[in-house]
Coordinates of C-alpha atoms and ligand atoms in Angstrom, one line a residue:
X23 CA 0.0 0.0 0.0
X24 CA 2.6 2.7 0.5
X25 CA 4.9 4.3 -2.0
X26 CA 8.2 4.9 -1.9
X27 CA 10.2 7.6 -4.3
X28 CA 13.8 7.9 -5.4
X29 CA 13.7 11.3 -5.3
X30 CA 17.6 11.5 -6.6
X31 CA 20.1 14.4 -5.5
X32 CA 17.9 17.4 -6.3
X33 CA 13.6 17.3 -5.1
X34 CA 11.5 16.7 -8.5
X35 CA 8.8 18.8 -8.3
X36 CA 7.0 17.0 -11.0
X37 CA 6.2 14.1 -8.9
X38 CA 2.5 15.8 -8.0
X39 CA 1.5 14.4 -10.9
X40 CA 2.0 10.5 -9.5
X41 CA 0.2 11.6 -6.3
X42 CA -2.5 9.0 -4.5
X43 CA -5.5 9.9 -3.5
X44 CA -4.6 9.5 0.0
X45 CA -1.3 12.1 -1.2
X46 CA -3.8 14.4 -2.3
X47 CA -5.8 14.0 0.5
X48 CA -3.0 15.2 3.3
X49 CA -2.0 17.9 0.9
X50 CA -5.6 19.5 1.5
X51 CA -6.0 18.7 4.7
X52 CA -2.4 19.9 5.9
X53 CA -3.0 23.4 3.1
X54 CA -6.6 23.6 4.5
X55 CA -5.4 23.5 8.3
X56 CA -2.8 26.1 8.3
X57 CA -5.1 28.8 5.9
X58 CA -7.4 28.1 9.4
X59 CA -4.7 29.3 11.4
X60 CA -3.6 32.0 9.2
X61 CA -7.6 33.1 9.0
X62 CA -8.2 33.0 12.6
X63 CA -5.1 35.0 13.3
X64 CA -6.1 37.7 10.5
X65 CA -9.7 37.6 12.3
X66 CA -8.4 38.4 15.8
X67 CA -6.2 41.0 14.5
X68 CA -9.1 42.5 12.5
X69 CA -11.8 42.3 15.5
X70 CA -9.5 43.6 18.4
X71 CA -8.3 46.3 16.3
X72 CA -11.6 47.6 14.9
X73 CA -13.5 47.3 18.3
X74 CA -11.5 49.8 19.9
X75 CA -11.2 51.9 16.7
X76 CA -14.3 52.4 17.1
X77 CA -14.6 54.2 20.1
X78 CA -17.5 52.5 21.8
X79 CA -19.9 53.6 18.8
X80 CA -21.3 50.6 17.7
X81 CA -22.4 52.3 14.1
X82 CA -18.9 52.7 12.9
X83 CA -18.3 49.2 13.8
X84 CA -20.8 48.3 11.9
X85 CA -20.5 50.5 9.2
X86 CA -16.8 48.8 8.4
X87 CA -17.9 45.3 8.4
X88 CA -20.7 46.4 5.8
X89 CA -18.1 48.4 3.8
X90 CA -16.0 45.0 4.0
X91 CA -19.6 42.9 3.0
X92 CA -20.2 45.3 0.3
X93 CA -17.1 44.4 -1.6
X94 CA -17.3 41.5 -3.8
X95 CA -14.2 40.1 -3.3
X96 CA -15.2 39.7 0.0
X97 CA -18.2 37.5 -0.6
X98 CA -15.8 35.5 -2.5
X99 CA -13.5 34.8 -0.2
X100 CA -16.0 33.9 2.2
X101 CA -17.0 31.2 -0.1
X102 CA -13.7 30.1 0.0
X103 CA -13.3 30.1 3.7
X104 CA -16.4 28.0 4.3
X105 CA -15.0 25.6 1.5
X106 CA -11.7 25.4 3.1
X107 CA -13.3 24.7 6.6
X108 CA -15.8 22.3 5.3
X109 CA -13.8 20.1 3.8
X110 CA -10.8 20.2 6.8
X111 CA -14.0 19.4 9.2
X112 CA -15.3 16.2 6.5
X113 CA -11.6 14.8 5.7
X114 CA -11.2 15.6 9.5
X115 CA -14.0 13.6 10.9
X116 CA -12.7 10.9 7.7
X117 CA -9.1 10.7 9.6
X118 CA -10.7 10.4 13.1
X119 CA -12.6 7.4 11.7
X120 CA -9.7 5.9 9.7
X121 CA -7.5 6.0 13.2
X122 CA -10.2 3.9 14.9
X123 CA -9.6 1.3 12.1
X124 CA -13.4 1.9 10.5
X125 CA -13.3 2.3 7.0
X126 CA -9.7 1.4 6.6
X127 CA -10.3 -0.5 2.9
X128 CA -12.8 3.0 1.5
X129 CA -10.4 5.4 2.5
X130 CA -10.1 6.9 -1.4
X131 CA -13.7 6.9 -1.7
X132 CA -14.4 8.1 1.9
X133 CA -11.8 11.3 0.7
X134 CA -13.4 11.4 -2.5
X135 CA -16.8 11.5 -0.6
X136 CA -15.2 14.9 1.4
X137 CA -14.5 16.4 -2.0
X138 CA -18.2 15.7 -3.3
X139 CA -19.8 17.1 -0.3
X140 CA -17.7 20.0 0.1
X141 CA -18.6 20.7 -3.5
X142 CA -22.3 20.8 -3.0
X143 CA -21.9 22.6 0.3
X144 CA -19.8 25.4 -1.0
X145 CA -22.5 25.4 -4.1
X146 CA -25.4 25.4 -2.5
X147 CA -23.9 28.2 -0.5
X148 CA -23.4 30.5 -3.2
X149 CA -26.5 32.5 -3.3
X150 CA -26.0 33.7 -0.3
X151 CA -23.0 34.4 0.3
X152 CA -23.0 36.7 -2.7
X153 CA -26.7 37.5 -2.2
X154 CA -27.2 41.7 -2.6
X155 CA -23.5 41.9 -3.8
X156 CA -24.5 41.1 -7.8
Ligands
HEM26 C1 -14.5 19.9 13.4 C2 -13.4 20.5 13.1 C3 -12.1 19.9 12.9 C4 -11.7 18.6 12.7 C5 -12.7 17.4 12.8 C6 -10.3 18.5 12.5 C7 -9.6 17.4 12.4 C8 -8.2 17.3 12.2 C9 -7.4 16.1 12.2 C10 -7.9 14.7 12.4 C11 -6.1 16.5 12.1 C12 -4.9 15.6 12.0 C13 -4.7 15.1 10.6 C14 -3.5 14.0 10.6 O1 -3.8 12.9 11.1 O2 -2.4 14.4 10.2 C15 -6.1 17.9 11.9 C16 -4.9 18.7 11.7 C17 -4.9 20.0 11.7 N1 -6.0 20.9 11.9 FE1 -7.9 20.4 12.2 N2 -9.8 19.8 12.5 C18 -10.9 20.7 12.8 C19 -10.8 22.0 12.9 C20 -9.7 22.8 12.7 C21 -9.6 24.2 12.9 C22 -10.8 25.1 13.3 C23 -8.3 24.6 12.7 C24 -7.7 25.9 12.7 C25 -8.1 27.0 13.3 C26 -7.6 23.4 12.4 C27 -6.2 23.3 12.1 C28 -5.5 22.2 11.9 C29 -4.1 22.2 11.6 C30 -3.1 23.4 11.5 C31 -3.7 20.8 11.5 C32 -2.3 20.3 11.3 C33 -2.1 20.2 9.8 C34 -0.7 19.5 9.5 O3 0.2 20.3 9.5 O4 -0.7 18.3 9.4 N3 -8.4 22.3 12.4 N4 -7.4 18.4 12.0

């Protein structure tokens, strides 16, 4: 079941394109982990600066998250967020399962599975997210 590479003197970065499934699958859960971190970082950052900016008036708190909500790039990187978070939570709950031993003998489709239902979350999602910004 596992591969081994002869990677020779200097790193080929071609190799991606013999990657598993189960490859691809800790390359998007170990990418999808650490945007997480990086996002709730850039969230704290954004909240405890802009709650004191604001001087105790609420309205100009508000008023910057709906500049923020009003720019379309915005929207889509929401979409993104929730697409990176669903599918670290699915392929998440997939690994806790897979180190219990269940599912041991699925484990592409089970990570295929994550992709598919990510998907259809993060397309169902759509119209709101970007609802009133198009
Ligand atoms: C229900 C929610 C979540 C579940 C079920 C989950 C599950 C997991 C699991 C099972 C691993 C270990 C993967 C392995 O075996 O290598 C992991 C790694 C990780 N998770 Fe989560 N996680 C969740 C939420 C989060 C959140 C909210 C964050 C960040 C704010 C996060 C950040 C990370 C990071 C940074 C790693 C390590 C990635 C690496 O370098 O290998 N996770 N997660």
């Amino acid at each position: 079941m596992s591969q081994s590479y002869d990677r020779g003197l200097v790193e080929d970065f071609g190799r991606w394109r013999d990657f598993s499934a189960g490859m691809w699958a800790w390359v998007f859960h170990k990418f999808t982990g650490w945007v997480l971190i990086g996002y709730l970082f850039t969230h704290i950052a954004v909240l405890s600066t802009a709650i004191p900016a604001a001087g105790g008036d609420p309205s100009i708190y508000t008023g910057t998250l709906q500049g923020l909500e009003e720019l379309l790039v915005v929207r889509f990187l929401e979409v993104g967020l929730l697409a990176v978070a669903v599918f670290h939570i699915l392929n998440g709950i997939r690994l806790l399962f897979v180190d219990l031993g269940v599912g041991l003998t699925a484990q592409d489709k089970s990570f295929y599975a994550s992709l598919v239902l990510t998907g259809a979350i993060v397309i169902a999602s759509v119209p709101t997210f970007l609802a009133g910004a198009i």
